[in-house]
PDB file of C-alpha atoms in Angstrom:
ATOM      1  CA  UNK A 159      -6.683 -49.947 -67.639  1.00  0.00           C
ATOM      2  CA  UNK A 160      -9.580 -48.423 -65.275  1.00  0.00           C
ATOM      3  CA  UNK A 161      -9.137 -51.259 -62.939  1.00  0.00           C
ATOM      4  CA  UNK A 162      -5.165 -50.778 -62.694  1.00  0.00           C
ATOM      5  CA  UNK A 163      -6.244 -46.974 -62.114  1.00  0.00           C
ATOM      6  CA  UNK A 164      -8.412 -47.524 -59.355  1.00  0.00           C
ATOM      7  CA  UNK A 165      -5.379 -49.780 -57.562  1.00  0.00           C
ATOM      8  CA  UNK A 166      -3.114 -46.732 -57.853  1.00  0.00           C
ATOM      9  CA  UNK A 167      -5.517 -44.609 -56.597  1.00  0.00           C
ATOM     10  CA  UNK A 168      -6.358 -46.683 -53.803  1.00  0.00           C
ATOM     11  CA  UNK A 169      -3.103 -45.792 -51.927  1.00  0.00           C
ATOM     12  CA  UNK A 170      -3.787 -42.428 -52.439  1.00  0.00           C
ATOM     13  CA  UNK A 171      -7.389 -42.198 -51.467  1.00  0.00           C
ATOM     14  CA  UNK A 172      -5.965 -43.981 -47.813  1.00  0.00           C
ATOM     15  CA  UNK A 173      -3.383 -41.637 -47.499  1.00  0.00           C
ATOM     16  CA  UNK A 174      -5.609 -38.430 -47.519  1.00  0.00           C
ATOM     17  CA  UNK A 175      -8.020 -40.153 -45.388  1.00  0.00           C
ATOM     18  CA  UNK A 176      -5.670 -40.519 -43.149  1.00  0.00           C
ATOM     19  CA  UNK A 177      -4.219 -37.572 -43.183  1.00  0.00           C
ATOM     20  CA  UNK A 178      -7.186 -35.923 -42.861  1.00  0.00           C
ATOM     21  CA  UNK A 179      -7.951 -37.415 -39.920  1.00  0.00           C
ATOM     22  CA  UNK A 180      -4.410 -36.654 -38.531  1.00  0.00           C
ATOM     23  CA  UNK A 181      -4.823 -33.271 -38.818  1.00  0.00           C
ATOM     24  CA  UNK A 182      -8.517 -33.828 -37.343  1.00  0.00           C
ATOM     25  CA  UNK A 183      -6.919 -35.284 -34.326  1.00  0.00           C
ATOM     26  CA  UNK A 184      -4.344 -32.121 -33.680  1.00  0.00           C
ATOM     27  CA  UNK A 185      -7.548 -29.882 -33.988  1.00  0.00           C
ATOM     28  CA  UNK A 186      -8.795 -31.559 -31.406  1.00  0.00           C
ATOM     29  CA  UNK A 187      -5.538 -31.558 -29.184  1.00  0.00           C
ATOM     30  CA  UNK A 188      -4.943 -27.700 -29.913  1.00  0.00           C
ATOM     31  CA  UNK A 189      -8.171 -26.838 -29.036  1.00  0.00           C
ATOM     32  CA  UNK A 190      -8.022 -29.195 -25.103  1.00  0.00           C
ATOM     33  CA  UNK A 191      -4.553 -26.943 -25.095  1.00  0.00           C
ATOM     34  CA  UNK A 192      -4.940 -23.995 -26.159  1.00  0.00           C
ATOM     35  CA  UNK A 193      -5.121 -21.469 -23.689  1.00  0.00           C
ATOM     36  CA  UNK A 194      -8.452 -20.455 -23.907  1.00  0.00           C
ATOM     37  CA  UNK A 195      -8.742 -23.545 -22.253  1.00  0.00           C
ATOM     38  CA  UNK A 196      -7.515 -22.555 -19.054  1.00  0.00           C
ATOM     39  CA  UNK A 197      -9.597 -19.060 -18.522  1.00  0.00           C
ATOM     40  CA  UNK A 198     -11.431 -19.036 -15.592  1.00  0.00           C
ATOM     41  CA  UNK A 199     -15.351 -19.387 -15.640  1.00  0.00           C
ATOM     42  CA  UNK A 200     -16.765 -16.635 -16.186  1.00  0.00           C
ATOM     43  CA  UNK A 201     -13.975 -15.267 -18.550  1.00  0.00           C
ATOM     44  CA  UNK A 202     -13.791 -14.451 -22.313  1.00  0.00           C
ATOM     45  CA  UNK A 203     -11.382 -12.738 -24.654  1.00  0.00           C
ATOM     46  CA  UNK A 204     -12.490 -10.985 -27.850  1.00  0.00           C
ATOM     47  CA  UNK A 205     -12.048  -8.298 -30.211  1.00  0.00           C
ATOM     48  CA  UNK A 206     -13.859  -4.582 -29.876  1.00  0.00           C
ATOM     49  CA  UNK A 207     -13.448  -1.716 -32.021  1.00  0.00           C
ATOM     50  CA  UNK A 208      -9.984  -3.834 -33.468  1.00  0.00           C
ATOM     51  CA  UNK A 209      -8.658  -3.832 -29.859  1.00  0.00           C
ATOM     52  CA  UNK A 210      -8.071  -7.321 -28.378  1.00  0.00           C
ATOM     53  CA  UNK A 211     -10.255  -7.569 -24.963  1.00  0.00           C
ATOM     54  CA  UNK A 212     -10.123  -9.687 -22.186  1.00  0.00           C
ATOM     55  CA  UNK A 213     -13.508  -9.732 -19.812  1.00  0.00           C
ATOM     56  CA  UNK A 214     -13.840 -11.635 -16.436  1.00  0.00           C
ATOM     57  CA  UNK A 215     -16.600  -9.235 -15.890  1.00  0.00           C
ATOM     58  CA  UNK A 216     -18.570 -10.914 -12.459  1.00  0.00           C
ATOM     59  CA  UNK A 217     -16.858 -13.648 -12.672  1.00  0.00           C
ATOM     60  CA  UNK A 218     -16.215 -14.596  -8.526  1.00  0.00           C
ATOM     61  CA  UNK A 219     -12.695 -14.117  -9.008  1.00  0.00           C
ATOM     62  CA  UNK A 220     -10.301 -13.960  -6.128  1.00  0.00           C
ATOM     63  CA  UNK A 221      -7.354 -12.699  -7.144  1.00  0.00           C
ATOM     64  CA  UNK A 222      -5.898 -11.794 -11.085  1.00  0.00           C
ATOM     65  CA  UNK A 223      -5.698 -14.691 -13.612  1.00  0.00           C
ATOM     66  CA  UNK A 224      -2.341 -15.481 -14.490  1.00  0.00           C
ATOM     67  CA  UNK A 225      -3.799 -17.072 -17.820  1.00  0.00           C
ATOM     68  CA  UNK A 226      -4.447 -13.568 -19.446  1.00  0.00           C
ATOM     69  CA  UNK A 227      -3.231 -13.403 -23.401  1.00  0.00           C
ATOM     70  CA  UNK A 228      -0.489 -11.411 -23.383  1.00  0.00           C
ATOM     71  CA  UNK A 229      -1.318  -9.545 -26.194  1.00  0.00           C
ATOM     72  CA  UNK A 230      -4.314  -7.910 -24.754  1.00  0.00           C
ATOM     73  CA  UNK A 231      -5.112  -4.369 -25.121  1.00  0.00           C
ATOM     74  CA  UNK A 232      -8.423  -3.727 -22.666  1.00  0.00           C
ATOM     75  CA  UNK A 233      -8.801  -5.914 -19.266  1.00  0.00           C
ATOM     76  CA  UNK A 234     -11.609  -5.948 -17.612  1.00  0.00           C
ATOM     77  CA  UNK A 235     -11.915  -7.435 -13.735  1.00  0.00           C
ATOM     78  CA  UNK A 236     -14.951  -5.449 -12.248  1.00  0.00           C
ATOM     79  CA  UNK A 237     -17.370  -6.965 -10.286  1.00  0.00           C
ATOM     80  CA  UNK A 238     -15.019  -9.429  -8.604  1.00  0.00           C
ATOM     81  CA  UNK A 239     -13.753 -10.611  -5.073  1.00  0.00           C
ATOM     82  CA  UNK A 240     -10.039  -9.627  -5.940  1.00  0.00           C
ATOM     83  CA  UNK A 241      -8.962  -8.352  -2.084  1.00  0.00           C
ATOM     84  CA  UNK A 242      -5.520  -7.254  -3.203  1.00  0.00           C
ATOM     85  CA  UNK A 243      -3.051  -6.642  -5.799  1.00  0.00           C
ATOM     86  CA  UNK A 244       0.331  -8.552  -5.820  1.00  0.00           C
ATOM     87  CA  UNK A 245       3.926  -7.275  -6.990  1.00  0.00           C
ATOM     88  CA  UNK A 246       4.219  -7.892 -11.003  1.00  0.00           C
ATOM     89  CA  UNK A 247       0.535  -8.655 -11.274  1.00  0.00           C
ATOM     90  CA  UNK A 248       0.563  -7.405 -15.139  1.00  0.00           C
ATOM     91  CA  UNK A 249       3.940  -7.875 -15.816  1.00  0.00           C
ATOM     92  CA  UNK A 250       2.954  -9.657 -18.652  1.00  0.00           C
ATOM     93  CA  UNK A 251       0.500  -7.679 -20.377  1.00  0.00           C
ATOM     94  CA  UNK A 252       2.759  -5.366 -22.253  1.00  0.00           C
ATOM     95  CA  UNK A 253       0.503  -4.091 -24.406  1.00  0.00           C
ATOM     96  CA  UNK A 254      -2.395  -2.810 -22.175  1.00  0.00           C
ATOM     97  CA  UNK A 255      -4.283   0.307 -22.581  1.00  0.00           C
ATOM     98  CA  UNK A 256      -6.988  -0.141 -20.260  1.00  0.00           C
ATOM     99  CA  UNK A 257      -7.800  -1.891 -16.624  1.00  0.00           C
ATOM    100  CA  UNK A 258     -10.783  -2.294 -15.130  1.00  0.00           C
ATOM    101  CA  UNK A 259     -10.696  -3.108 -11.636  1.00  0.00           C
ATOM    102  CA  UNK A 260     -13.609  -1.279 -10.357  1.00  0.00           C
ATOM    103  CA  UNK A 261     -16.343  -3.108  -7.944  1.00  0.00           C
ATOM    104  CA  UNK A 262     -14.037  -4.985  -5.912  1.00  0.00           C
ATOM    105  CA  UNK A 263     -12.956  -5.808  -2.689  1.00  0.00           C
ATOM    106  CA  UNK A 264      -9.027  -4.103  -3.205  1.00  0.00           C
ATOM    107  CA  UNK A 265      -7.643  -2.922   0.042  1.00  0.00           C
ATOM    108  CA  UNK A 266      -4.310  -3.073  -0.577  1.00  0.00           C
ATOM    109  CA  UNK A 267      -2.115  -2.440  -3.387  1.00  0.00           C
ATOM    110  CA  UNK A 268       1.558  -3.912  -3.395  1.00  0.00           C
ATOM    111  CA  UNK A 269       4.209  -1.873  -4.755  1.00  0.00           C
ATOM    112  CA  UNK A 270       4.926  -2.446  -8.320  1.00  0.00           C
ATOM    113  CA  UNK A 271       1.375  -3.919  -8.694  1.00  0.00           C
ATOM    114  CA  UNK A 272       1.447  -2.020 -12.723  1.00  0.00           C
ATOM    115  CA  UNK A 273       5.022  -2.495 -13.240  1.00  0.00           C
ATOM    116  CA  UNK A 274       5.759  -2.915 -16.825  1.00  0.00           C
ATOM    117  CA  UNK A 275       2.530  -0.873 -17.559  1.00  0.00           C
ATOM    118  CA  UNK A 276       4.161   2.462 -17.893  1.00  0.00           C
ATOM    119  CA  UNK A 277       4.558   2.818 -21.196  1.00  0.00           C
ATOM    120  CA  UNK A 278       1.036   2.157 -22.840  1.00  0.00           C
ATOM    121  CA  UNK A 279      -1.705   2.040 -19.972  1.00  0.00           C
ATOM    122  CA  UNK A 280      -3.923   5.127 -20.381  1.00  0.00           C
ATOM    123  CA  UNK A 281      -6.709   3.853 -18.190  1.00  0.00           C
ATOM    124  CA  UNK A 282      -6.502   2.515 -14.694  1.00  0.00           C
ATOM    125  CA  UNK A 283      -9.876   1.928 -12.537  1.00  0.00           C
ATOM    126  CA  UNK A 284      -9.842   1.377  -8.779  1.00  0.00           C
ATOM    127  CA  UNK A 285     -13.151   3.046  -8.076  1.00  0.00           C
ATOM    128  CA  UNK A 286     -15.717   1.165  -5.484  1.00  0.00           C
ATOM    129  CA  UNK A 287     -13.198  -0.733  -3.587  1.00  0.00           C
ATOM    130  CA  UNK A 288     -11.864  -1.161   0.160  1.00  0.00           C
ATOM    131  CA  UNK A 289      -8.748   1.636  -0.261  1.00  0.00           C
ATOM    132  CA  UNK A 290      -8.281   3.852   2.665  1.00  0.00           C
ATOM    133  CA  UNK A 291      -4.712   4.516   2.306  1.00  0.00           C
ATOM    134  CA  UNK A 292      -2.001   3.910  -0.178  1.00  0.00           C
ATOM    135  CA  UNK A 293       1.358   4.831  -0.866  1.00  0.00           C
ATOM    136  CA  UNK A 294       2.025   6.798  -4.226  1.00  0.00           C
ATOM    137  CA  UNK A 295       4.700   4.140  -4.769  1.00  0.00           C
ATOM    138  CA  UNK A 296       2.033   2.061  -6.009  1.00  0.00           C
ATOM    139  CA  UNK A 297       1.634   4.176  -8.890  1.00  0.00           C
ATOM    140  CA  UNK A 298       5.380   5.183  -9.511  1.00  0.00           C
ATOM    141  CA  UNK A 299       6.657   5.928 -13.289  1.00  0.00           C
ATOM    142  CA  UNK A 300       2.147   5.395 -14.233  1.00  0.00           C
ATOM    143  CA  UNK A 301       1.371   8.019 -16.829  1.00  0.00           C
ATOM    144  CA  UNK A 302      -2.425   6.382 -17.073  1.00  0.00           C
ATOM    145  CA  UNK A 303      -5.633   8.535 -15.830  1.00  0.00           C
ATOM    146  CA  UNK A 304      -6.372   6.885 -12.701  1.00  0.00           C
ATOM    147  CA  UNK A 305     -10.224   6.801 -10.949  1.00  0.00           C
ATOM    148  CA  UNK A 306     -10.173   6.517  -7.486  1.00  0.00           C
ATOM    149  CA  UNK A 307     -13.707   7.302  -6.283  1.00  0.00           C
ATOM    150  CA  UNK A 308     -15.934   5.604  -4.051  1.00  0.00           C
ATOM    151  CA  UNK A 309     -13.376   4.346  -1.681  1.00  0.00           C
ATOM    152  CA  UNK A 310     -12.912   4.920   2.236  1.00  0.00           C
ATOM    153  CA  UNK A 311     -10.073   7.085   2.325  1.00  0.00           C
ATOM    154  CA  UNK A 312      -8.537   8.107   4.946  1.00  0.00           C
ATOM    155  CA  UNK A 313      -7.608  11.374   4.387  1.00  0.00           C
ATOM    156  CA  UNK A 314      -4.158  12.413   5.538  1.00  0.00           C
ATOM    157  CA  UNK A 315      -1.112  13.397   4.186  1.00  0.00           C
ATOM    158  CA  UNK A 316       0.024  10.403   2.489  1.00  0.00           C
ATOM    159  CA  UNK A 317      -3.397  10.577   0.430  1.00  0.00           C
ATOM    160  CA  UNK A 318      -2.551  13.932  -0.450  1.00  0.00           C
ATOM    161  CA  UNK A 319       0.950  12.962  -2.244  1.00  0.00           C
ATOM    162  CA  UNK A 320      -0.823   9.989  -3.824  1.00  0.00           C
ATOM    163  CA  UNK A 321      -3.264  12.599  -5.261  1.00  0.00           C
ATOM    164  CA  UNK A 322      -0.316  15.011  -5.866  1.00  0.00           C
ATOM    165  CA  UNK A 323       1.196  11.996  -7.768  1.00  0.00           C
ATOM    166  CA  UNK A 324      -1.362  10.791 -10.579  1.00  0.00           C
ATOM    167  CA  UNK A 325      -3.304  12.210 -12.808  1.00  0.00           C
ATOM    168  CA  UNK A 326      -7.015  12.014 -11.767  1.00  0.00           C
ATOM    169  CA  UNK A 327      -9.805  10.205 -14.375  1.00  0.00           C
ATOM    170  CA  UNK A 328     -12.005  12.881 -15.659  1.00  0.00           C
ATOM    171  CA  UNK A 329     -15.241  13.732 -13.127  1.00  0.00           C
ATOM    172  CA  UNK A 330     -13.475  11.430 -10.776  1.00  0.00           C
ATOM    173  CA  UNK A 331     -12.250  13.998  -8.562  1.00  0.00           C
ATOM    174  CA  UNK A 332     -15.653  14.718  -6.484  1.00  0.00           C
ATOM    175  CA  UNK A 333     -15.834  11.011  -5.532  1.00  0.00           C
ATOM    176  CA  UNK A 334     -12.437  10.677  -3.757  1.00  0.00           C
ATOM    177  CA  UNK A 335     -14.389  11.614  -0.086  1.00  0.00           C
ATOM    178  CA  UNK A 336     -13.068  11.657   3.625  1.00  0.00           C
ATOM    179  CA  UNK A 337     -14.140   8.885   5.485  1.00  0.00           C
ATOM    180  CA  UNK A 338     -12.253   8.713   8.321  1.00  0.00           C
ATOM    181  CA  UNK A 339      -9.578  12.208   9.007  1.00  0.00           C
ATOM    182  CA  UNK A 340      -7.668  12.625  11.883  1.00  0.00           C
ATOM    183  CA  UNK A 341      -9.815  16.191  12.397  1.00  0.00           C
ATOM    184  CA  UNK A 342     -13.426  15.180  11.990  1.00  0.00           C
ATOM    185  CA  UNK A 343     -14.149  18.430  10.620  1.00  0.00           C
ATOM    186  CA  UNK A 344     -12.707  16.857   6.743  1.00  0.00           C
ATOM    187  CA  UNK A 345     -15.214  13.709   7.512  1.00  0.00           C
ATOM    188  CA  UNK A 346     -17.748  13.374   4.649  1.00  0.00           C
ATOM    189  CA  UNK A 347     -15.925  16.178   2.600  1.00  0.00           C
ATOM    190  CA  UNK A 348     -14.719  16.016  -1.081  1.00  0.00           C
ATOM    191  CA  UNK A 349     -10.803  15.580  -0.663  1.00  0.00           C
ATOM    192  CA  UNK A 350     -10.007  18.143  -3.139  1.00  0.00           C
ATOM    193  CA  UNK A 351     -11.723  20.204  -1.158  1.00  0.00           C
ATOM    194  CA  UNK A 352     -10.239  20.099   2.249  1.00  0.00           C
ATOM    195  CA  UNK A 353      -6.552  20.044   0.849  1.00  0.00           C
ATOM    196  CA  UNK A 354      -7.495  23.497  -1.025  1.00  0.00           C
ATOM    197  CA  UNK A 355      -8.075  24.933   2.424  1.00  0.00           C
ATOM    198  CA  UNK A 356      -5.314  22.636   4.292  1.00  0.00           C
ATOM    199  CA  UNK A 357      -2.100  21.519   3.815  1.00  0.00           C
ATOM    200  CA  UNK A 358      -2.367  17.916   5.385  1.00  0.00           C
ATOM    201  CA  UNK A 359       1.576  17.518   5.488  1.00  0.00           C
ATOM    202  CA  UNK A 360       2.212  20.672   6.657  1.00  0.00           C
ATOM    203  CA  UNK A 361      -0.550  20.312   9.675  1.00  0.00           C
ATOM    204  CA  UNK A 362       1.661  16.569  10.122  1.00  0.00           C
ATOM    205  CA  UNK A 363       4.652  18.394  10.313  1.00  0.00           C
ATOM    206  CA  UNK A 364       3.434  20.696  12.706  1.00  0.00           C
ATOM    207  CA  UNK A 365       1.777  18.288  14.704  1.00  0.00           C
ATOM    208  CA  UNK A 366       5.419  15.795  14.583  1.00  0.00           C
ATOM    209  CA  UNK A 367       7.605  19.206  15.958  1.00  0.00           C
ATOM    210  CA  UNK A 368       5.313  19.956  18.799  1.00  0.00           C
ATOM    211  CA  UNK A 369       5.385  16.225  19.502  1.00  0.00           C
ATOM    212  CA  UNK A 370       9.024  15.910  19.769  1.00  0.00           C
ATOM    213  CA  UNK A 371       9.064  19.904  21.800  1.00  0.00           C
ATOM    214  CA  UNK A 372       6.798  18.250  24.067  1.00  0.00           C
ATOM    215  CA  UNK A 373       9.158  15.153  24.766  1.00  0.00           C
ATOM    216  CA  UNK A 374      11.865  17.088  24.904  1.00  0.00           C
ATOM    217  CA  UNK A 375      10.715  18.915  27.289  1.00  0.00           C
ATOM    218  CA  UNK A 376       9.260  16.221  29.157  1.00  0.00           C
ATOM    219  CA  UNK A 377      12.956  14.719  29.297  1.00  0.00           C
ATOM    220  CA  UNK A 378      14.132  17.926  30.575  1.00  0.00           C
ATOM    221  CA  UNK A 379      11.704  18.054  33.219  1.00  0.00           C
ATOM    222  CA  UNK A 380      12.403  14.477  34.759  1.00  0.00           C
ATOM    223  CA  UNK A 381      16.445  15.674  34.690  1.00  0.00           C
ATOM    224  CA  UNK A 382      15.893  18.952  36.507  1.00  0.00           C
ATOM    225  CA  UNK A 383      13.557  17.313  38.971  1.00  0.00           C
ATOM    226  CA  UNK A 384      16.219  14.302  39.646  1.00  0.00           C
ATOM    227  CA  UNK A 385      18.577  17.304  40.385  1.00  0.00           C
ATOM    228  CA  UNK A 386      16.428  19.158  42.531  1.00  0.00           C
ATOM    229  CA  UNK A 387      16.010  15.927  44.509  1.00  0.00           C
ATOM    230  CA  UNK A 388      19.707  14.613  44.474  1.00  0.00           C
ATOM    231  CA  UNK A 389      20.747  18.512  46.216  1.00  0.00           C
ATOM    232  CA  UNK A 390      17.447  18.353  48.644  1.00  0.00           C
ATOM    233  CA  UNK A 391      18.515  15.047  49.950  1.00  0.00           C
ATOM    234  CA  UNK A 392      22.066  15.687  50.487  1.00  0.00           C
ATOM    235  CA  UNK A 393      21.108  18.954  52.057  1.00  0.00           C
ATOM    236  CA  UNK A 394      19.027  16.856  54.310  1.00  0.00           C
ATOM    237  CA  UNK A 395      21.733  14.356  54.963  1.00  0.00           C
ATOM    238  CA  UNK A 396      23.653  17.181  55.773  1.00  0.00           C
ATOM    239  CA  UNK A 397      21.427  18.845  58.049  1.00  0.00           C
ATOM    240  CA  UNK A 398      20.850  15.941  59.789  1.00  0.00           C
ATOM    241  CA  UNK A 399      24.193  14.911  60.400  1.00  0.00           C
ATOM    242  CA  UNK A 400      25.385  18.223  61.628  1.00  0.00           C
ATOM    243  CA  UNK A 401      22.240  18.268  64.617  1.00  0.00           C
ATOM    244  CA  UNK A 402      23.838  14.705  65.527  1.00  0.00           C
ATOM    245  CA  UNK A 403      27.042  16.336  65.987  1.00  0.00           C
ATOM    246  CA  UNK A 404      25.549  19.014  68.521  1.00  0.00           C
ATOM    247  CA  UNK A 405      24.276  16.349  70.439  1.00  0.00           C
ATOM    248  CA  UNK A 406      27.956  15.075  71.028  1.00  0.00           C
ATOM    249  CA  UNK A 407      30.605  16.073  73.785  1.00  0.00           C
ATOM    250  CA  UNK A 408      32.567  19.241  73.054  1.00  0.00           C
ATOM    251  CA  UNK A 409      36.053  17.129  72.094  1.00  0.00           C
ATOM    252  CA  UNK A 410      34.337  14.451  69.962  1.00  0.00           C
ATOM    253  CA  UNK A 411      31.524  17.070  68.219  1.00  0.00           C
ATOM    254  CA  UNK A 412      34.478  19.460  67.391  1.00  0.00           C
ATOM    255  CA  UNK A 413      36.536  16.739  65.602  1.00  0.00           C
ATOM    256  CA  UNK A 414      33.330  15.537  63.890  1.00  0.00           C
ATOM    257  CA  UNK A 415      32.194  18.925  62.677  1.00  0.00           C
ATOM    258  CA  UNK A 416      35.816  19.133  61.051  1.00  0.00           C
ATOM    259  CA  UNK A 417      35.751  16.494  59.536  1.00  0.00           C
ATOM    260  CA  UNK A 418      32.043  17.158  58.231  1.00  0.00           C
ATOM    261  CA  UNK A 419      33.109  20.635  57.117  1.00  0.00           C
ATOM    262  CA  UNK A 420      36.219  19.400  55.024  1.00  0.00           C
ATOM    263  CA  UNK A 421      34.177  16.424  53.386  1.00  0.00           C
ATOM    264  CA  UNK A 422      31.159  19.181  52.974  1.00  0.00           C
ATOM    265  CA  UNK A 423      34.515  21.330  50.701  1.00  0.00           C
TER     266      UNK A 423
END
């Protein structure tokens, strides 16, 4: 009886081994695949405070990893080489709340960079980068408190609608200084600052009409003085042609000056 047991369970005791090490094997495979697997060096994802984060923290990176869970909730790409920001970068990172992108080299920032962000991003930060100008476009339909300091602005009028556009990060404000203005007086001043005392579009504005007066009037110039020339040199012609006619015989200069006189009418 035991021995016909231990043949019946002998099947069984095979199967489970081998199942066991089936399942062993697709461990093995899901972990090679899964996508944790493709995160570039440097990069980790966990959970903080029951919010899934994503850190490539000083990580060398070059531009954003297109391997980022899409259920993330906090991103975090400071301290990287990233030099710009590409059309749909985060398209698919619906549920975001906050981006890091502070302490990079970011100089230029494609439209609809944070499409598909609008809706849940609180927190964007683009502080200690290359910036020094950028269209509010970048940031159309963006409800998120955006930092901006520490970059070389140029400060002009197209800064001033960016600023007029988002809503400014909390003690941010100070560090969004004039590096470079087109009236060096601004130069090394807090933005906020100058625009409180000057109306940057307004001053382009002014400074576009004059241009244009000052063309116009250029173009006016150059037509009055072709007219003043076209009369001076037919007056000339004229003058000249009547002086050759003196110099003729009676008969020949009196049939010439008629003929001057009627072409002169």
């Amino acid at each position: 009886m035991a021995a016909a047991q231990r043949v019946l369970l002998r099947p069984v005791t095979v199967g489970l081994v081998l199942q066991s090490l089936l399942l062993l094997v697709l461990f093995l495979l899901g972990s090679c695949l899964h996508p944790a697997a493709a995160f570039p060096k440097g990069c980790y994802s966990s959970e903080e405070e029951g919010l899934k984060t994503f850190r490539c923290s000083n990580a060398r990176l070059t531009e954003v990893p297109k391997d980022i869970p899409n259920d993330t909730n906090k991103l975090y790409l400071d301290s990287n080489q990233i030099p710009f920001l590409p059309r749909d970068a985060f398209r698919d990172l619906p549920l975001l709340l906050e981006l890091d992108l502070s302490h990079n080299a970011i100089a230029s920032v494609e439209s609809g960079a944070f499409r598909g962000l609008a809706e849940h991003l609180h927190s964007l930060d683009l502080s200690s980068n290359r910036l020094v100008s950028l269209s509010k476009d970048a940031f159309s339909s963006l409800k998120a408190k955006v930092n901006l300091s520490n970059n070389p602005w140029l400060c002009d009028c197209r800064l001033q609608e960016l600023i007029r556009a988002v809503e400014l990060a909390a003690d941010s404000s100070g560090g969004i200084v004039c590096d470079s203005s087109a009236q060096e007086e601004h130069v090394g001043k807090a933005f906020l600052q100058v625009i409180a005392d000057t109306d940057l579009c307004n001053v382009y504005k002014k400074t576009t009409d004059i241009a244009m007066l000052v063309t116009m009037f250029g173009w006016f110039a150059m037509v009055i003085s072709y007219l003043v020339y076209y009369v001076r040199q037919n007056q000339e012609d004229a003058r000249r042609h009547l002086e050759y006619l003196k110099s003729l015989p009676s008969k020949q200069r009196r049939s010439e000056e008629s003929s001057t006189i009627s072409t002169v009418v």
